[in-house]
Short mmCIF file of C-alpha atoms in Angstrom, two decimals:
data_model
loop_
_atom_site.label_atom_id
_atom_site.label_comp_id
_atom_site.label_asym_id
_atom_site.label_seq_id
_atom_site.Cartn_x
_atom_site.Cartn_y
_atom_site.Cartn_z
CA MET A 1206 15.20 24.02 3.26
CA ASP A 1207 13.28 22.98 6.38
CA GLN A 1208 10.17 24.93 7.21
CA VAL A 1209 10.20 27.13 10.28
CA ASN A 1210 8.40 25.46 13.19
CA GLY A 1211 4.96 26.88 13.76
CA SER A 1212 4.13 27.41 10.08
CA ALA A 1213 2.20 24.99 7.93
CA VAL A 1214 4.25 22.96 5.47
CA THR A 1215 3.21 23.63 1.87
CA GLU A 1216 6.00 21.65 0.18
CA PHE A 1217 8.44 18.82 0.86
CA VAL A 1218 12.10 18.39 -0.04
CA LEU A 1219 13.07 15.19 -1.84
CA LEU A 1220 16.41 13.42 -1.67
CA GLY A 1221 18.85 13.76 -4.55
CA LEU A 1222 20.20 10.51 -5.99
CA ALA A 1223 23.56 11.90 -7.11
CA GLN A 1224 25.77 14.92 -6.54
CA SER A 1225 28.32 14.66 -9.36
CA LEU A 1226 27.36 15.60 -12.90
CA GLY A 1227 28.76 12.34 -14.29
CA MET A 1228 26.62 10.21 -12.00
CA GLN A 1229 23.59 12.35 -12.80
CA PHE A 1230 24.05 11.63 -16.52
CA LEU A 1231 24.45 7.90 -15.84
CA LEU A 1232 21.26 7.85 -13.76
CA PHE A 1233 19.46 9.91 -16.40
CA ILE A 1234 20.33 7.33 -19.06
CA PHE A 1235 19.45 4.44 -16.73
CA PHE A 1236 16.04 5.78 -15.69
CA SER A 1237 15.16 7.00 -19.19
CA LEU A 1238 15.99 3.69 -20.89
CA PHE A 1239 14.22 1.62 -18.27
CA TYR A 1240 11.15 3.87 -18.29
CA VAL A 1241 10.92 3.64 -22.08
CA GLY A 1242 11.16 -0.14 -21.64
CA VAL A 1243 8.37 -0.03 -19.04
CA ILE A 1244 6.12 1.96 -21.37
CA LEU A 1245 6.78 -0.01 -24.56
CA GLY A 1246 6.83 -3.45 -22.94
CA ASN A 1247 3.65 -3.06 -20.91
CA LEU A 1248 1.72 -1.21 -23.62
CA PHE A 1249 2.72 -3.89 -26.12
CA ILE A 1250 1.30 -6.60 -23.85
CA MET A 1251 -1.92 -4.65 -23.29
CA PHE A 1252 -2.50 -3.99 -27.01
CA THR A 1253 -1.61 -7.58 -27.92
CA VAL A 1254 -4.21 -8.95 -25.49
CA ILE A 1255 -6.83 -6.40 -26.62
CA PHE A 1256 -6.42 -6.92 -30.37
CA TYR A 1257 -6.15 -10.73 -30.48
CA SER A 1258 -9.37 -12.50 -29.56
CA HIS A 1259 -7.69 -15.85 -28.84
CA LEU A 1260 -5.91 -14.12 -25.94
CA HIS A 1261 -9.20 -13.07 -24.33
CA SER A 1262 -8.82 -15.73 -21.64
CA PRO A 1263 -8.53 -15.11 -17.88
CA MET A 1264 -4.76 -15.63 -17.79
CA TYR A 1265 -4.07 -12.99 -20.44
CA ILE A 1266 -6.72 -10.55 -19.17
CA LEU A 1267 -5.09 -10.67 -15.73
CA LEU A 1268 -1.68 -10.24 -17.37
CA ALA A 1269 -2.91 -7.16 -19.28
CA ASN A 1270 -4.18 -5.65 -16.03
CA LEU A 1271 -0.82 -6.41 -14.37
CA SER A 1272 0.91 -4.54 -17.21
CA LEU A 1273 -1.43 -1.57 -16.71
CA VAL A 1274 -0.61 -1.53 -12.98
CA ASP A 1275 3.16 -1.82 -13.60
CA LEU A 1276 2.96 1.10 -16.03
CA GLY A 1277 0.99 3.15 -13.50
CA LEU A 1278 3.28 2.26 -10.58
CA SER A 1279 6.40 3.27 -12.48
CA SER A 1280 4.77 6.47 -13.76
CA THR A 1281 4.03 7.69 -10.23
CA THR A 1282 7.74 8.21 -9.49
CA VAL A 1283 10.11 7.75 -12.44
CA PRO A 1284 9.18 10.85 -14.53
CA ARG A 1285 9.59 12.98 -11.40
CA VAL A 1286 12.98 11.40 -10.64
CA ILE A 1287 14.20 12.05 -14.18
CA SER A 1288 13.11 15.71 -14.08
CA ASP A 1289 14.72 16.20 -10.64
CA LEU A 1290 18.12 14.72 -11.49
CA PHE A 1291 19.63 18.02 -12.67
CA SER A 1292 17.64 20.24 -10.32
CA ASP A 1293 19.35 21.86 -7.33
CA CYS A 1294 16.12 22.16 -5.30
CA LYS A 1295 14.09 18.97 -5.46
CA ILE A 1296 10.78 20.37 -4.21
CA ILE A 1297 7.38 18.68 -4.36
CA SER A 1298 4.20 20.45 -3.30
CA PHE A 1299 2.14 19.12 -0.40
CA HIS A 1300 -0.74 18.12 -2.68
CA SER A 1301 1.55 16.46 -5.26
CA CYS A 1302 3.21 14.50 -2.46
CA MET A 1303 -0.15 13.29 -1.17
CA ILE A 1304 -1.33 12.33 -4.67
CA GLN A 1305 1.91 10.43 -5.34
CA MET A 1306 1.57 8.43 -2.10
CA PHE A 1307 -2.07 7.66 -2.82
CA PHE A 1308 -1.47 6.27 -6.30
CA ILE A 1309 1.64 4.33 -5.27
CA HIS A 1310 -0.46 2.40 -2.77
CA VAL A 1311 -3.45 2.03 -5.11
CA MET A 1312 -1.21 0.42 -7.73
CA GLY A 1313 0.67 -1.62 -5.14
CA GLY A 1314 -2.56 -2.94 -3.62
CA VAL A 1315 -4.01 -3.81 -7.03
CA GLU A 1316 -0.83 -5.65 -8.06
CA MET A 1317 -0.88 -7.65 -4.83
CA ILE A 1318 -4.42 -8.91 -5.49
CA LEU A 1319 -3.75 -9.51 -9.19
CA LEU A 1320 -0.81 -11.77 -8.31
CA ILE A 1321 -3.12 -13.74 -5.99
CA ALA A 1322 -5.72 -13.97 -8.78
CA MET A 1323 -3.07 -15.17 -11.24
CA ALA A 1324 -1.95 -17.82 -8.75
CA TYR A 1325 -5.56 -19.00 -8.42
CA ASP A 1326 -5.88 -19.06 -12.22
CA ARG A 1327 -2.77 -21.25 -12.54
CA TYR A 1328 -3.96 -23.52 -9.71
CA THR A 1329 -7.27 -24.06 -11.52
CA ALA A 1330 -5.61 -24.62 -14.90
CA ILE A 1331 -3.01 -27.10 -13.59
CA CYS A 1332 -4.88 -28.92 -10.81
CA LYS A 1333 -8.44 -28.79 -12.20
CA PRO A 1334 -8.04 -28.58 -15.98
CA LEU A 1335 -11.43 -30.20 -16.76
CA HIS A 1336 -13.25 -27.59 -14.68
CA TYR A 1337 -11.09 -24.61 -15.70
CA LEU A 1338 -13.54 -23.04 -18.16
CA THR A 1339 -16.38 -23.46 -15.70
CA ILE A 1340 -14.51 -21.98 -12.74
CA MET A 1341 -12.58 -19.23 -14.55
CA ASN A 1342 -15.49 -18.02 -16.67
CA PRO A 1343 -15.65 -14.39 -17.95
CA LYS A 1344 -17.80 -13.32 -15.00
CA MET A 1345 -15.28 -14.71 -12.49
CA CYS A 1346 -12.40 -13.07 -14.35
CA MET A 1347 -14.15 -9.69 -14.32
CA LEU A 1348 -14.96 -10.14 -10.62
CA LEU A 1349 -11.28 -10.78 -9.82
CA VAL A 1350 -10.17 -7.69 -11.74
CA VAL A 1351 -12.79 -5.42 -10.15
CA THR A 1352 -12.00 -6.83 -6.71
CA ALA A 1353 -8.30 -6.10 -7.23
CA TRP A 1354 -8.97 -2.45 -8.07
CA VAL A 1355 -11.48 -2.00 -5.24
CA ILE A 1356 -9.09 -3.48 -2.66
CA GLY A 1357 -6.24 -1.37 -4.06
CA VAL A 1358 -8.26 1.81 -3.56
CA ILE A 1359 -9.36 0.73 -0.06
CA HIS A 1360 -5.74 -0.10 0.84
CA ALA A 1361 -4.62 3.41 -0.18
CA VAL A 1362 -7.59 5.28 1.30
CA SER A 1363 -7.28 3.49 4.66
CA GLN A 1364 -3.86 5.14 5.11
CA PHE A 1365 -4.44 8.34 3.17
CA VAL A 1366 -7.35 9.58 5.33
CA PHE A 1367 -5.09 9.58 8.40
CA VAL A 1368 -2.06 11.18 6.77
CA ILE A 1369 -3.86 13.99 4.89
CA ASN A 1370 -5.14 15.45 8.18
CA LEU A 1371 -1.83 15.31 10.08
CA PRO A 1372 -0.32 18.64 11.19
CA PHE A 1373 2.95 19.41 9.36
CA CYS A 1374 4.94 22.37 10.67
CA GLY A 1375 8.51 21.32 9.88
CA PRO A 1376 10.96 19.85 9.15
CA ASN A 1377 9.91 18.96 5.61
CA ASN A 1378 12.81 16.83 4.29
CA VAL A 1379 11.33 13.47 3.21
CA GLY A 1380 14.72 11.75 3.07
CA SER A 1381 13.90 9.85 -0.12
CA PHE A 1382 13.50 10.53 -3.84
CA TYR A 1383 9.71 9.99 -3.57
CA CYS A 1384 6.91 10.50 -1.06
CA ASP A 1385 5.65 7.53 0.91
CA PHE A 1386 3.48 7.15 3.99
CA PRO A 1387 6.15 5.96 6.50
CA ARG A 1388 8.54 8.82 5.67
CA VAL A 1389 5.95 11.58 5.53
CA ILE A 1390 4.27 10.46 8.77
CA LYS A 1391 7.57 10.93 10.63
CA LEU A 1392 7.49 14.63 9.69
CA ALA A 1393 4.17 15.29 11.43
CA CYS A 1394 4.18 17.61 14.48
CA MET A 1395 2.69 15.01 16.81
CA ASP A 1396 3.30 11.54 18.24
CA THR A 1397 2.73 9.18 15.30
CA TYR A 1398 3.86 5.87 16.82
CA ARG A 1399 0.43 4.22 16.53
CA LEU A 1400 -0.10 5.51 13.01
CA GLU A 1401 3.32 4.23 11.94
CA PHE A 1402 2.35 0.81 13.28
CA VAL A 1403 -0.92 0.92 11.28
CA VAL A 1404 1.02 1.75 8.09
CA THR A 1405 3.53 -1.03 8.78
CA ALA A 1406 0.71 -3.51 9.36
CA ASN A 1407 -1.23 -2.31 6.31
CA SER A 1408 1.65 -2.33 3.82
CA GLY A 1409 4.39 -4.42 5.41
CA PHE A 1410 2.72 -7.31 7.19
CA ILE A 1411 0.11 -7.72 4.45
CA SER A 1412 2.90 -7.83 1.85
CA MET A 1413 4.83 -10.39 3.88
CA GLY A 1414 1.73 -12.52 4.51
CA THR A 1415 0.70 -12.41 0.85
CA PHE A 1416 4.23 -13.32 -0.27
CA PHE A 1417 4.40 -16.43 1.91
CA PHE A 1418 0.84 -17.39 0.97
CA LEU A 1419 1.72 -17.24 -2.75
CA ILE A 1420 4.95 -19.20 -2.34
CA VAL A 1421 3.15 -21.91 -0.33
CA SER A 1422 0.36 -22.05 -2.94
CA TYR A 1423 2.89 -22.57 -5.76
CA ILE A 1424 4.61 -25.32 -3.76
CA PHE A 1425 1.20 -26.93 -3.17
CA ILE A 1426 0.48 -26.85 -6.91
CA LEU A 1427 3.81 -28.52 -7.71
CA ILE A 1428 3.26 -31.22 -5.05
CA THR A 1429 -0.24 -31.88 -6.41
CA VAL A 1430 1.08 -32.21 -9.97
CA ARG A 1431 3.88 -34.55 -8.84
CA GLN A 1432 1.39 -36.85 -7.11
CA HIS A 1433 -0.64 -37.22 -10.30
CA SER A 1434 2.10 -37.31 -12.91
CA SER A 1435 5.86 -36.80 -12.62
CA LYS A 1436 5.99 -36.08 -16.38
CA ASP A 1437 3.86 -32.95 -15.95
CA LEU A 1438 6.00 -31.66 -13.07
CA SER A 1439 8.66 -30.04 -15.26
CA LYS A 1440 6.00 -28.42 -17.46
CA ALA A 1441 4.18 -27.05 -14.41
CA PHE A 1442 7.44 -25.81 -12.91
CA ILE A 1443 8.32 -23.94 -16.11
CA THR A 1444 4.87 -22.32 -16.09
CA LEU A 1445 5.01 -21.37 -12.41
CA SER A 1446 8.65 -20.22 -12.42
CA ALA A 1447 7.64 -17.02 -14.23
CA HIS A 1448 4.97 -16.32 -11.61
CA ILE A 1449 7.35 -17.10 -8.73
CA THR A 1450 10.00 -14.78 -10.20
CA VAL A 1451 7.52 -11.90 -10.49
CA VAL A 1452 6.25 -12.49 -6.93
CA VAL A 1453 9.80 -12.43 -5.52
CA LEU A 1454 10.70 -9.29 -7.49
CA PHE A 1455 7.59 -7.43 -6.32
CA PHE A 1456 7.30 -8.48 -2.68
CA THR A 1457 10.96 -8.58 -1.58
CA PRO A 1458 11.48 -4.79 -1.88
CA CYS A 1459 8.07 -4.15 -0.27
CA MET A 1460 8.93 -6.26 2.77
CA PHE A 1461 12.28 -4.54 3.27
CA LEU A 1462 10.83 -1.05 2.73
CA TYR A 1463 7.92 -1.46 5.16
CA VAL A 1464 8.83 -4.24 7.63
CA TRP A 1465 12.63 -4.27 7.90
CA PRO A 1466 13.80 -0.84 6.72
CA PHE A 1467 17.54 -0.58 6.30
CA PRO A 1468 19.40 1.97 8.42
CA THR A 1469 21.22 3.30 5.36
CA LYS A 1470 19.44 5.40 2.76
CA SER A 1471 21.41 3.73 -0.05
CA MET A 1472 19.79 0.33 0.58
CA ASP A 1473 16.33 1.86 0.92
CA THR A 1474 16.92 3.70 -2.36
CA PHE A 1475 18.11 0.51 -4.05
CA PHE A 1476 14.98 -1.47 -3.11
CA ALA A 1477 12.71 1.43 -4.10
CA ILE A 1478 14.38 1.61 -7.54
CA VAL A 1479 13.89 -2.15 -7.96
CA ASP A 1480 10.17 -1.78 -7.17
CA PHE A 1481 9.50 1.27 -9.37
CA VAL A 1482 11.92 0.74 -12.27
CA VAL A 1483 13.37 -2.77 -12.55
CA THR A 1484 10.34 -4.96 -11.73
CA PRO A 1485 7.87 -3.14 -14.08
CA VAL A 1486 10.27 -3.58 -17.00
CA LEU A 1487 11.10 -7.22 -16.19
CA ASN A 1488 7.49 -8.40 -15.78
CA PRO A 1489 6.66 -8.13 -19.52
CA ALA A 1490 9.85 -9.95 -20.45
CA ILE A 1491 9.34 -12.72 -17.86
CA TYR A 1492 5.76 -13.45 -18.91
CA THR A 1493 6.18 -13.12 -22.68
CA LEU A 1494 9.49 -14.93 -23.15
CA ARG A 1495 8.04 -18.08 -21.53
CA ASN A 1496 4.66 -17.99 -23.26
CA ARG A 1497 4.42 -19.27 -26.82
CA ASP A 1498 0.99 -17.74 -27.57
CA MET A 1499 2.09 -14.29 -26.40
CA LYS A 1500 5.31 -14.44 -28.45
CA VAL A 1501 3.42 -15.45 -31.60
CA ALA A 1502 0.76 -12.75 -31.09
CA MET A 1503 3.37 -10.06 -30.37
CA ARG A 1504 5.34 -10.98 -33.50
CA ARG A 1505 2.17 -10.65 -35.56
CA LEU A 1506 1.38 -7.29 -33.98
CA SER A 1507 4.94 -6.11 -34.62
CA ARG A 1508 4.70 -7.04 -38.30
CA GLN A 1509 1.37 -5.22 -38.60
CA VAL A 1510 2.79 -2.08 -36.96
CA VAL A 1511 5.89 -2.12 -39.20
CA SER A 1512 3.90 -2.79 -42.41
CA SER A 1513 1.43 0.01 -41.63
#
């Protein structure tokens, strides 16, 4: 399926996840169920926050935006994977490939900043409770959300402008079930060593730096709480454990995909599936199961939907 050298590439070939019909059916069920969970779970959180005024606080507004990003991130790849499972020729057009890469990195960049904003929100609520409403006012909350989306777009554009103008003349096999900058860059008909380093620094090193920054900030919060009151330590740990779990689930695959890529495609595929399928469906469960206000509001919304 590789393009003949000397001709411009108009489409790319994606990697199939399974060869046997039985495995294809298993993957179809897996991806379909998880994607339905991603849609229902994240939409439920978004509607719950929108329709209940007592949830219009910075923590829940940031959570609703995180749900929107998780839904968008999963939607960039999973529907395509499901439709390609039983297809012999897994072809994606050049423009569709570029669009997919762009939105993957927009959503990934936004989620990265939102997790930082949520860490700052928890730091303010736990370490400076008397000043929380003053610091995390509606204007600050809106500024954090807008900043997250602006940085997400800048993060994607800063890589996209280089890749879109690269010469592609073959081969055109991406070697993965989705398009991403590191894999597509390798297919360009030129020396891309410097550009690959830029992508690694942009996506990989930033992900790694942000991950360690967030973990250190959560440890700092727990140490600060322990110094003031050992009784509040367990309560703070329960609150932060959900955030720490989400951070580990999101950043671990990113670091392995962009900084320490595995030599085997199976491990790369595993971490990509975790990022696009597993994490977006676990985030709603992690945040709602440990939050009493969200559980109460979601039960009320469920009763209203059923009764109507």
